[in-house]
Coordinates of C-alpha atoms in Angstrom, one line a residue:
M1 CA -3.8 94.3 -55.5
A2 CA -6.7 95.6 -53.7
G3 CA -6.9 95.7 -49.8
G4 CA -4.4 94.9 -47.1
G5 CA -5.8 91.8 -45.8
A6 CA -3.9 88.5 -45.0
P7 CA -3.5 86.1 -47.9
A8 CA -5.9 83.2 -48.2
P9 CA -4.6 80.1 -46.3
K10 CA -3.1 77.3 -48.2
Q11 CA -5.2 74.1 -49.0
D12 CA -2.7 71.9 -46.7
E13 CA -3.0 74.5 -44.0
L14 CA -6.8 73.7 -43.7
Q15 CA -6.4 69.7 -43.6
P16 CA -6.4 68.2 -40.2
H17 CA -3.4 66.3 -38.9
P18 CA -3.1 62.9 -40.2
V19 CA -4.1 59.7 -38.0
K20 CA -1.0 57.7 -37.0
D21 CA -1.0 54.3 -36.0
Q22 CA 2.7 54.7 -34.6
L23 CA 3.8 57.7 -32.9
P24 CA 6.1 59.7 -34.8
G25 CA 9.3 61.4 -33.4
V26 CA 10.4 58.5 -31.3
S27 CA 14.2 58.4 -31.5
Y28 CA 14.4 54.5 -30.8
C29 CA 11.6 52.2 -30.9
I30 CA 11.3 48.7 -29.1
T31 CA 13.3 46.9 -31.6
S32 CA 16.1 49.7 -32.6
P33 CA 18.2 49.9 -29.2
P34 CA 20.6 53.1 -28.9
P35 CA 24.4 52.6 -28.7
W36 CA 25.4 50.4 -25.5
P37 CA 26.8 53.5 -23.5
E38 CA 23.6 55.6 -24.0
A39 CA 21.7 52.4 -23.5
V40 CA 23.2 51.8 -19.9
L41 CA 22.8 55.5 -18.8
L42 CA 19.1 55.4 -20.1
G43 CA 18.6 52.1 -18.1
F44 CA 20.1 53.6 -15.0
Q45 CA 17.6 56.5 -15.5
H46 CA 14.8 54.3 -15.4
F47 CA 16.0 52.6 -12.3
L48 CA 16.3 55.9 -10.6
V49 CA 12.7 56.9 -11.5
M50 CA 11.1 53.6 -10.2
L51 CA 13.0 53.7 -6.9
G52 CA 10.4 56.3 -5.7
T53 CA 7.2 53.9 -5.6
T54 CA 9.9 51.0 -4.2
V55 CA 10.8 53.2 -1.3
I56 CA 7.3 55.1 -0.7
I57 CA 5.3 51.9 -0.3
P58 CA 7.5 49.9 2.3
T59 CA 7.7 53.5 4.0
A60 CA 4.1 53.8 4.5
L61 CA 3.5 50.0 5.3
V62 CA 6.2 48.4 7.4
P63 CA 6.0 50.8 10.1
Q64 CA 2.5 50.0 10.5
M65 CA 3.2 46.3 10.4
G66 CA 5.4 46.9 13.4
G67 CA 8.9 46.6 11.4
G68 CA 11.8 48.9 12.0
N69 CA 14.4 50.3 9.7
D70 CA 16.0 46.9 9.2
E71 CA 12.8 45.4 8.2
K72 CA 11.9 48.5 5.9
A73 CA 15.5 48.0 4.3
R74 CA 15.0 44.4 3.5
V75 CA 11.5 45.0 2.2
V76 CA 12.8 47.5 -0.2
Q77 CA 15.6 45.4 -1.4
T78 CA 13.0 42.5 -1.8
L79 CA 10.6 44.8 -3.7
L80 CA 13.6 45.8 -5.9
F81 CA 14.8 42.5 -6.7
V82 CA 11.5 40.9 -7.6
A83 CA 10.6 44.1 -9.8
G84 CA 13.9 43.1 -11.8
I85 CA 13.1 39.5 -12.2
N86 CA 9.3 40.9 -13.3
T87 CA 10.3 43.4 -15.6
L88 CA 12.6 40.8 -17.5
L89 CA 9.8 38.1 -17.6
Q90 CA 7.5 40.9 -19.1
T91 CA 10.1 42.2 -21.7
F92 CA 11.1 38.7 -22.8
L93 CA 7.9 36.6 -22.5
G94 CA 5.0 38.8 -21.8
T95 CA 3.8 41.6 -23.9
R96 CA 7.6 42.2 -24.9
L97 CA 7.1 45.9 -24.3
P98 CA 9.1 48.2 -22.7
A99 CA 7.3 48.1 -19.6
V100 CA 8.9 48.1 -15.9
I101 CA 7.0 46.0 -13.6
G102 CA 7.2 47.2 -10.1
G103 CA 5.3 48.0 -6.9
S104 CA 1.6 49.2 -7.0
Y105 CA -0.6 51.6 -5.0
T106 CA -3.3 49.4 -5.7
F107 CA -2.5 46.9 -3.3
V108 CA -1.8 49.1 -0.5
M109 CA -5.6 49.4 0.7
P110 CA -6.1 45.5 1.1
T111 CA -2.6 45.3 2.8
I112 CA -3.6 48.0 5.3
S113 CA -6.9 45.9 5.9
I114 CA -4.9 42.9 6.7
I115 CA -2.5 45.2 9.1
L116 CA -5.8 46.0 10.9
A117 CA -7.2 42.7 11.1
G118 CA -8.0 41.3 14.6
R119 CA -5.8 38.3 14.7
Y120 CA -2.7 40.2 14.5
S121 CA -3.6 42.8 17.2
N122 CA -2.8 40.7 20.3
E123 CA 0.8 40.3 19.4
P124 CA 3.0 42.2 21.9
D125 CA 6.2 42.1 20.0
P126 CA 6.3 44.1 17.1
R127 CA 8.8 42.4 15.2
E128 CA 7.1 39.2 15.4
R129 CA 3.8 41.1 14.5
F130 CA 5.6 42.5 11.5
R131 CA 6.4 38.8 10.4
R132 CA 2.9 37.4 11.1
I133 CA 1.3 40.3 9.0
M134 CA 4.0 39.7 6.1
R135 CA 3.3 36.1 6.0
G136 CA -0.7 36.8 5.8
T137 CA -0.1 39.4 3.0
Q138 CA 2.1 36.8 1.2
G139 CA -0.6 34.3 1.3
A140 CA -3.2 36.7 0.2
L141 CA -1.1 37.7 -2.8
I142 CA -0.4 34.2 -3.6
V143 CA -4.1 33.4 -3.9
A144 CA -4.7 36.9 -5.7
S145 CA -2.1 36.2 -8.4
A146 CA -4.1 33.4 -9.6
L147 CA -6.8 35.6 -11.1
Q148 CA -4.5 37.2 -13.7
I149 CA -2.6 34.0 -14.4
I150 CA -6.0 32.4 -15.3
V151 CA -7.6 35.5 -17.1
G152 CA -4.4 36.2 -18.8
F153 CA -3.4 32.6 -19.8
S154 CA -6.8 31.2 -20.5
G155 CA -7.3 33.9 -23.3
L156 CA -10.5 35.4 -21.3
W157 CA -8.8 38.8 -21.4
R158 CA -8.2 38.8 -24.8
N159 CA -11.9 38.3 -25.4
V160 CA -12.8 41.1 -23.4
T161 CA -10.1 43.5 -25.0
R162 CA -11.2 42.7 -28.4
Y163 CA -14.4 45.1 -27.7
L164 CA -12.1 48.0 -26.6
S165 CA -12.1 51.0 -29.1
P166 CA -10.0 54.1 -29.1
L167 CA -13.0 56.0 -27.5
S168 CA -13.2 53.5 -24.3
A169 CA -9.4 53.4 -24.3
V170 CA -9.1 57.2 -23.8
P171 CA -10.6 57.4 -20.2
L172 CA -9.0 54.6 -19.1
V173 CA -5.4 55.5 -20.0
A174 CA -5.8 59.1 -19.5
L175 CA -6.8 58.4 -15.7
V176 CA -3.8 55.7 -15.3
G177 CA -1.8 59.1 -15.5
V178 CA -3.8 61.9 -14.4
G179 CA -5.6 59.9 -11.7
L180 CA -2.3 59.9 -9.9
Y181 CA -2.4 63.5 -9.2
E182 CA -2.3 63.3 -5.6
L183 CA 1.1 61.9 -5.7
G184 CA 2.3 64.9 -7.7
F185 CA 2.5 68.4 -6.5
P186 CA 1.1 67.5 -2.7
G187 CA 4.2 65.4 -2.5
V188 CA 6.3 68.3 -3.7
A189 CA 4.9 70.7 -1.3
K190 CA 5.7 68.3 1.6
C191 CA 9.3 70.0 1.2
V192 CA 8.6 72.8 -1.4
E193 CA 12.1 74.2 -1.0
I194 CA 13.4 70.6 -2.5
G195 CA 10.4 69.6 -4.7
L196 CA 9.9 72.8 -6.7
P197 CA 13.6 73.4 -7.6
Q198 CA 13.6 69.8 -9.0
L199 CA 10.3 70.3 -10.9
I200 CA 11.4 73.9 -12.3
L201 CA 14.9 72.4 -13.3
L202 CA 13.6 69.4 -14.9
V203 CA 11.1 71.5 -17.2
M204 CA 14.0 73.4 -18.3
F205 CA 16.4 70.8 -19.0
S206 CA 14.0 68.7 -20.9
Q207 CA 12.0 71.4 -22.7
F208 CA 13.7 74.7 -22.9
I209 CA 17.4 74.0 -23.1
P210 CA 17.4 71.7 -25.9
H211 CA 15.7 74.3 -28.1
V212 CA 18.5 76.7 -27.2
M213 CA 21.3 74.3 -27.4
H214 CA 20.8 72.4 -30.8
H215 CA 23.8 70.6 -31.2
V216 CA 23.7 68.7 -28.0
R217 CA 19.7 68.8 -27.6
H218 CA 19.5 65.1 -27.1
V219 CA 21.9 65.2 -24.3
F220 CA 19.6 67.4 -22.2
D221 CA 16.1 65.9 -22.9
R222 CA 17.1 62.3 -22.9
F223 CA 19.2 62.5 -19.8
A224 CA 17.2 65.2 -17.7
V225 CA 16.6 63.3 -14.9
I226 CA 20.3 62.1 -14.5
F227 CA 21.3 65.7 -14.7
T228 CA 18.7 67.2 -12.3
V229 CA 18.2 64.7 -9.7
P230 CA 22.0 64.8 -8.2
I231 CA 21.8 68.6 -8.3
I232 CA 18.8 68.8 -6.2
W233 CA 19.9 65.8 -4.0
L234 CA 23.2 67.5 -3.3
Y235 CA 21.5 70.8 -2.5
A236 CA 19.2 69.0 -0.1
Y237 CA 22.2 67.3 1.5
L238 CA 23.7 70.5 1.8
L239 CA 20.7 71.9 3.5
T240 CA 20.8 68.9 5.8
V241 CA 24.3 69.0 7.1
G242 CA 24.0 72.9 7.1
G243 CA 21.8 72.5 10.0
A244 CA 18.5 74.1 8.1
Y245 CA 16.3 71.4 9.6
R246 CA 17.6 71.4 13.0
H247 CA 14.9 72.6 14.6
A248 CA 12.1 71.7 12.2
A249 CA 8.9 69.6 12.9
P250 CA 9.4 65.7 12.6
K251 CA 7.4 65.7 9.6
T252 CA 9.3 68.2 7.9
Q253 CA 12.5 66.5 8.9
F254 CA 11.2 63.2 7.5
H255 CA 10.5 64.8 4.0
C256 CA 13.3 67.1 3.7
R257 CA 16.6 65.5 5.0
T258 CA 18.7 63.1 3.3
D259 CA 19.6 61.0 6.5
R260 CA 16.0 60.3 7.6
S261 CA 15.0 57.3 5.5
G262 CA 16.9 54.6 7.8
L263 CA 17.5 52.6 4.6
V264 CA 21.4 52.9 4.5
G265 CA 22.1 52.3 8.3
G266 CA 19.2 49.2 8.2
A267 CA 20.4 47.7 4.8
P268 CA 23.2 44.9 4.8
W269 CA 26.3 45.3 2.5
I270 CA 25.3 42.1 0.4
R271 CA 22.1 39.9 0.6
V272 CA 20.2 37.9 -1.8
P273 CA 16.2 38.0 -1.2
Y274 CA 14.8 34.4 -1.2
P275 CA 11.4 33.0 -1.1
F276 CA 9.7 32.6 2.3
Q277 CA 12.3 34.7 4.1
W278 CA 9.7 35.8 6.6
G279 CA 8.4 32.3 7.3
A280 CA 5.5 30.1 5.8
P281 CA 2.6 32.1 4.2
T282 CA -0.6 31.9 6.0
F283 CA -3.9 31.9 4.4
D284 CA -7.3 33.8 5.4
A285 CA -10.3 33.6 2.7
G286 CA -11.2 37.3 3.6
E287 CA -8.0 38.8 3.0
A288 CA -7.5 37.0 -0.2
F289 CA -10.7 37.9 -1.7
A290 CA -9.8 41.6 -1.0
M291 CA -6.3 41.1 -2.5
M292 CA -8.1 39.4 -5.5
A293 CA -10.0 42.8 -5.9
A294 CA -6.8 44.7 -6.0
S295 CA -5.5 42.1 -8.3
F296 CA -8.6 42.9 -10.7
V297 CA -8.2 46.4 -10.5
A298 CA -4.4 46.2 -11.1
L299 CA -5.3 44.1 -14.3
V300 CA -7.4 46.9 -15.7
E301 CA -5.0 49.6 -15.0
S302 CA -2.0 47.7 -16.4
T303 CA -3.8 47.2 -19.6
G304 CA -4.2 51.0 -19.9
A305 CA -0.6 51.4 -19.1
F306 CA 0.2 48.5 -21.8
I307 CA -1.4 50.6 -24.3
I308 CA 0.4 53.8 -23.6
V309 CA 3.6 52.1 -23.4
A310 CA 3.0 50.7 -26.8
R311 CA 2.2 54.2 -28.0
Y312 CA 5.1 55.8 -26.5
A313 CA 7.5 53.0 -27.9
S314 CA 6.1 53.9 -31.4
A315 CA 4.7 50.2 -31.8
T316 CA 1.2 49.4 -33.4
P317 CA -1.6 48.9 -30.9
V318 CA -1.2 45.9 -28.9
P319 CA -3.1 42.8 -30.1
S320 CA -5.6 41.3 -27.7
S321 CA -3.9 37.9 -27.4
V322 CA -0.5 39.8 -26.3
L323 CA -2.5 42.2 -23.9
S324 CA -3.7 38.7 -22.4
R325 CA -0.2 37.0 -22.2
G326 CA 1.2 39.9 -20.7
I327 CA -1.5 40.1 -17.9
G328 CA -0.8 36.4 -17.3
W329 CA 2.8 37.1 -16.9
Q330 CA 1.9 40.0 -14.7
G331 CA -0.1 37.3 -12.4
I332 CA 3.2 35.2 -12.4
G333 CA 4.9 38.6 -10.9
I334 CA 2.4 39.0 -8.3
L335 CA 2.9 35.3 -7.4
L336 CA 6.5 36.1 -6.9
D337 CA 5.8 39.0 -4.7
G338 CA 3.6 36.5 -2.6
L339 CA 6.8 34.1 -2.4
F340 CA 9.3 36.5 -1.7
G341 CA 7.3 38.8 0.7
T342 CA 7.4 42.2 -0.8
G343 CA 4.2 43.2 1.2
N344 CA 2.8 44.6 -2.2
G345 CA 1.7 43.4 -5.5
S346 CA 2.7 44.4 -8.9
S347 CA 1.6 46.4 -11.8
V348 CA 3.2 48.4 -14.7
S349 CA 5.1 51.6 -13.5
V350 CA 3.2 54.6 -14.8
E351 CA 6.3 56.9 -14.1
N352 CA 8.4 54.7 -16.2
A353 CA 6.0 54.8 -19.0
G354 CA 6.1 58.8 -18.8
L355 CA 10.1 58.6 -18.8
L356 CA 9.5 56.9 -22.2
A357 CA 7.9 59.9 -23.5
L358 CA 10.4 62.5 -21.8
T359 CA 13.3 60.5 -23.5
R360 CA 11.5 59.6 -26.5
V361 CA 13.3 56.2 -26.2
G362 CA 11.2 53.0 -26.2
S363 CA 14.0 50.6 -26.6
R364 CA 13.1 47.0 -24.9
R365 CA 17.0 46.5 -24.2
V366 CA 17.0 49.9 -22.2
V367 CA 14.3 48.4 -19.8
Q368 CA 16.1 45.3 -19.6
I369 CA 19.2 47.1 -18.5
A370 CA 17.3 48.9 -16.0
A371 CA 15.9 45.5 -14.6
G372 CA 19.6 44.6 -14.3
F373 CA 20.5 47.6 -12.3
M374 CA 17.3 46.7 -10.2
I375 CA 18.6 43.2 -9.3
F376 CA 22.1 44.4 -8.8
F377 CA 21.5 47.3 -6.4
S378 CA 19.1 45.1 -4.5
I379 CA 21.8 42.5 -3.8
L380 CA 24.2 45.2 -3.0
G381 CA 22.1 46.5 -0.3
K382 CA 24.1 49.5 1.2
F383 CA 24.8 50.8 -2.6
G384 CA 21.2 50.6 -3.5
A385 CA 20.0 52.2 -0.1
V386 CA 22.0 55.1 -0.9
F387 CA 20.1 55.8 -4.1
A388 CA 16.9 54.9 -2.3
S389 CA 17.6 57.7 0.2
I390 CA 16.9 60.5 -2.3
P391 CA 14.2 62.5 -0.7
L392 CA 10.5 61.9 -1.9
P393 CA 9.8 65.2 -2.7
I394 CA 12.5 64.8 -5.6
F395 CA 10.3 62.0 -6.8
A396 CA 7.1 63.9 -6.7
A397 CA 8.5 66.5 -8.9
L398 CA 9.5 63.6 -11.5
Y399 CA 5.5 62.3 -11.2
C400 CA 4.4 65.9 -12.2
I401 CA 5.8 65.4 -15.5
F402 CA 5.6 61.7 -16.1
F403 CA 2.3 61.1 -15.1
A404 CA 1.0 64.3 -16.9
Y405 CA 2.8 62.5 -20.1
V406 CA 0.7 59.2 -19.7
G407 CA -2.5 61.1 -19.3
A408 CA -1.7 63.3 -22.3
G409 CA -1.0 60.0 -24.3
G410 CA -4.3 58.7 -23.4
L411 CA -6.0 61.8 -25.0
T412 CA -4.1 61.2 -28.5
F413 CA -6.3 58.2 -28.9
L414 CA -9.1 60.9 -29.7
Q415 CA -7.7 61.2 -33.3
F416 CA -9.3 58.0 -34.1
C417 CA -12.8 59.2 -32.9
N418 CA -15.5 61.8 -34.3
L419 CA -15.5 64.5 -31.7
N420 CA -18.5 66.1 -33.3
S421 CA -20.7 63.3 -32.2
F422 CA -22.7 63.8 -29.3
R423 CA -22.4 60.0 -28.3
T424 CA -18.7 60.5 -28.4
M425 CA -18.7 63.4 -26.0
F426 CA -21.3 61.9 -23.6
I427 CA -19.3 58.8 -23.2
L428 CA -16.0 60.5 -22.9
G429 CA -17.3 63.2 -20.5
F430 CA -19.2 61.2 -18.5
S431 CA -16.8 58.4 -17.9
I432 CA -13.9 60.8 -17.0
F433 CA -16.2 62.8 -14.6
M434 CA -17.3 59.5 -12.8
G435 CA -13.7 58.3 -12.9
L436 CA -12.8 61.3 -10.7
S437 CA -15.6 61.9 -8.7
V438 CA -16.6 58.5 -7.6
P439 CA -13.1 57.5 -5.9
Q440 CA -13.2 61.3 -4.5
Y441 CA -16.2 60.4 -2.5
F442 CA -14.9 56.9 -1.3
N443 CA -11.6 58.7 -0.4
E444 CA -13.3 61.8 1.4
Y445 CA -15.6 59.4 3.3
T446 CA -12.7 57.0 4.2
S447 CA -10.6 59.9 5.4
V448 CA -13.4 61.3 7.6
A449 CA -14.8 57.9 9.0
G450 CA -12.0 55.8 9.0
Y451 CA -13.6 53.2 6.9
G452 CA -15.2 53.0 3.4
P453 CA -18.8 53.8 2.5
V454 CA -19.5 50.4 2.2
H455 CA -19.2 49.0 6.0
T456 CA -21.0 45.7 6.4
R457 CA -20.1 43.0 8.7
A458 CA -18.5 41.2 6.0
R459 CA -15.0 42.9 6.0
W460 CA -13.9 40.9 2.9
F461 CA -17.1 42.4 1.0
N462 CA -16.3 45.8 2.1
D463 CA -12.6 45.6 1.0
I464 CA -13.8 44.4 -2.4
V465 CA -16.0 47.2 -3.1
N466 CA -14.2 50.2 -1.4
V467 CA -10.9 49.0 -3.4
M468 CA -12.5 48.7 -6.7
F469 CA -14.3 52.0 -6.6
S470 CA -11.3 54.0 -5.0
S471 CA -9.2 53.4 -8.3
K472 CA -10.0 56.2 -10.8
P473 CA -8.9 54.4 -14.1
F474 CA -10.8 51.4 -12.9
V475 CA -14.0 53.3 -12.6
A476 CA -13.4 55.5 -15.7
G477 CA -12.5 52.3 -17.8
I478 CA -15.5 50.2 -16.9
V479 CA -17.8 53.1 -17.4
A480 CA -16.6 53.9 -20.7
Y481 CA -16.2 50.2 -21.8
F482 CA -20.0 49.5 -20.9
L483 CA -21.3 52.6 -22.5
D484 CA -19.1 52.2 -25.6
N485 CA -20.4 48.5 -26.2
T486 CA -24.2 49.1 -25.3
L487 CA -25.0 52.8 -26.3
Y488 CA -26.5 53.0 -30.0
R489 CA -24.1 49.9 -30.7
H490 CA -25.9 48.8 -34.1
D491 CA -26.1 52.0 -35.4
S492 CA -24.1 52.2 -38.7
T493 CA -22.2 55.4 -37.9
V494 CA -21.4 54.3 -34.4
R495 CA -18.5 52.0 -35.5
K496 CA -16.8 54.7 -37.2
D497 CA -17.5 57.5 -34.5
R498 CA -15.9 55.6 -31.6
G499 CA -12.6 54.4 -33.9
Y500 CA -13.1 50.8 -33.8
H501 CA -12.6 50.3 -37.4
W502 CA -9.1 51.9 -37.0
W503 CA -8.0 49.4 -34.6
D504 CA -9.8 46.3 -36.5
K505 CA -6.4 45.2 -38.2
F506 CA -4.8 45.0 -34.5
R507 CA -7.5 42.7 -33.0
S508 CA -5.6 39.6 -34.1
F509 CA -1.7 39.0 -34.0
R510 CA -1.6 37.9 -37.7
T511 CA -3.5 40.5 -39.7
D512 CA -0.9 43.1 -39.2
T513 CA 2.5 42.2 -40.5
R514 CA 4.2 44.7 -38.0
S515 CA 2.8 42.6 -35.0
E516 CA 5.6 39.8 -35.5
E517 CA 8.4 42.6 -35.3
F518 CA 7.1 44.0 -32.2
Y519 CA 5.6 41.3 -30.1
S520 CA 6.6 38.1 -31.3
L521 CA 8.4 35.8 -28.6
P522 CA 12.2 35.1 -28.7
F523 CA 13.9 31.5 -29.2
N524 CA 10.9 30.5 -31.6
L525 CA 8.8 30.1 -28.8
N526 CA 5.9 31.4 -30.7
K527 CA 5.8 27.6 -32.0
F528 CA 4.9 26.8 -28.7
F529 CA 2.9 29.6 -27.4
P530 CA 1.1 31.0 -30.5
S531 CA -0.6 34.3 -30.6
V532 CA -4.0 34.7 -32.2

């Protein structure tokens, strides 16, 4: 044998990885639930993860409305209660995917616009001002819900998503996750001595320890959140009672201490949220238009989130009619937000989508159990408030992992595309770049000037444009969708380059036999609500 060179690689080593319609390596898919004890623990883990957004949004909005700790605790309870109902509706009657439907940051901007509206500024009593603003928000959400209800149940969104290819889905889905980067490490750094240990511990428990302890590997990676959050929470509590923050700045105390949320003291022991608890909704055309813009943005973002939830649940790509049905039921969810008075609209929880990837459990039953925990702890106010008082930097550390998983999941759809095509590279690069760059301009302008770049006398018009172009996945998705469906569309090679042929059999509900298994409605409801 001449020479000492390395042996030639085997033929199978030179082959690219095969394309997979369903993600391999998932332990439990939609229709295969884990054993009940494990399912309950996993459901509680989903409940813990969604608490972050449920607390962050009211914490930011309620004080601006004029409410105190009592009002904040009641809004958190209401948001939690309605999130449980909406999650059950989505998993039973909507897409039937294991998607948690919770509070959405997309609706924060129009809500702040309502808070700053002149018609509320003359109210001297802060509690009464809170109630008036909440009733105005309720009216705007009720009107805005009609957009998703009509677009979803009419089948209009089905006709739009039929032209979605793997190439145009990549920027949309990737930025649904990566686009939330400002909620990750910046949130960790607000109390780095708590947030950073949580992040390091979560990576250790979910990625490194399972490869060392083979016999119990699934215990550590599957329940990493349940293991790590109590450890760091206890550590934060010991720092608090030990006086570590006694002389710290108020902002540091708010982020680091375990007793500064005001939720435990403000929450009642038992309380069932009910519709119109703040009074009858009030309606304003301008506020409704702004909220409808947020509803449209949330519709696009949730479409991307549904796509990645299906991926991580090891289901086939979501048929267009099922996506449309899910958006319709999400519209019902926003209607419930308006009726109950959550102060915020609903969309698919991105962090819970990332948790599916971390646990490799995409079971529908697990998410339905999580919805049960949401409703249970929203009614038992004090107990729910204890969990909701977890310091927010701990949640920010979780987001660093979960949002990254969703962003990476979006990139997996590139396996269907031709990455050696200059058309593919242009659409991919340009849409992602604009999806990051345009919202950055809008956000920078707003932080300096106090209002968005579009600043006309018509406040409702300003809100519509500023809300839309401040969303990274919305901008990236719209740019990619437009370019992918117009640029050299009739070229014979383009259809294959964009991966459209891979998703062809999933355009219709009936063209793939697996659709019935994953997406059909329960109780023979498909007879009355057929999917096409």
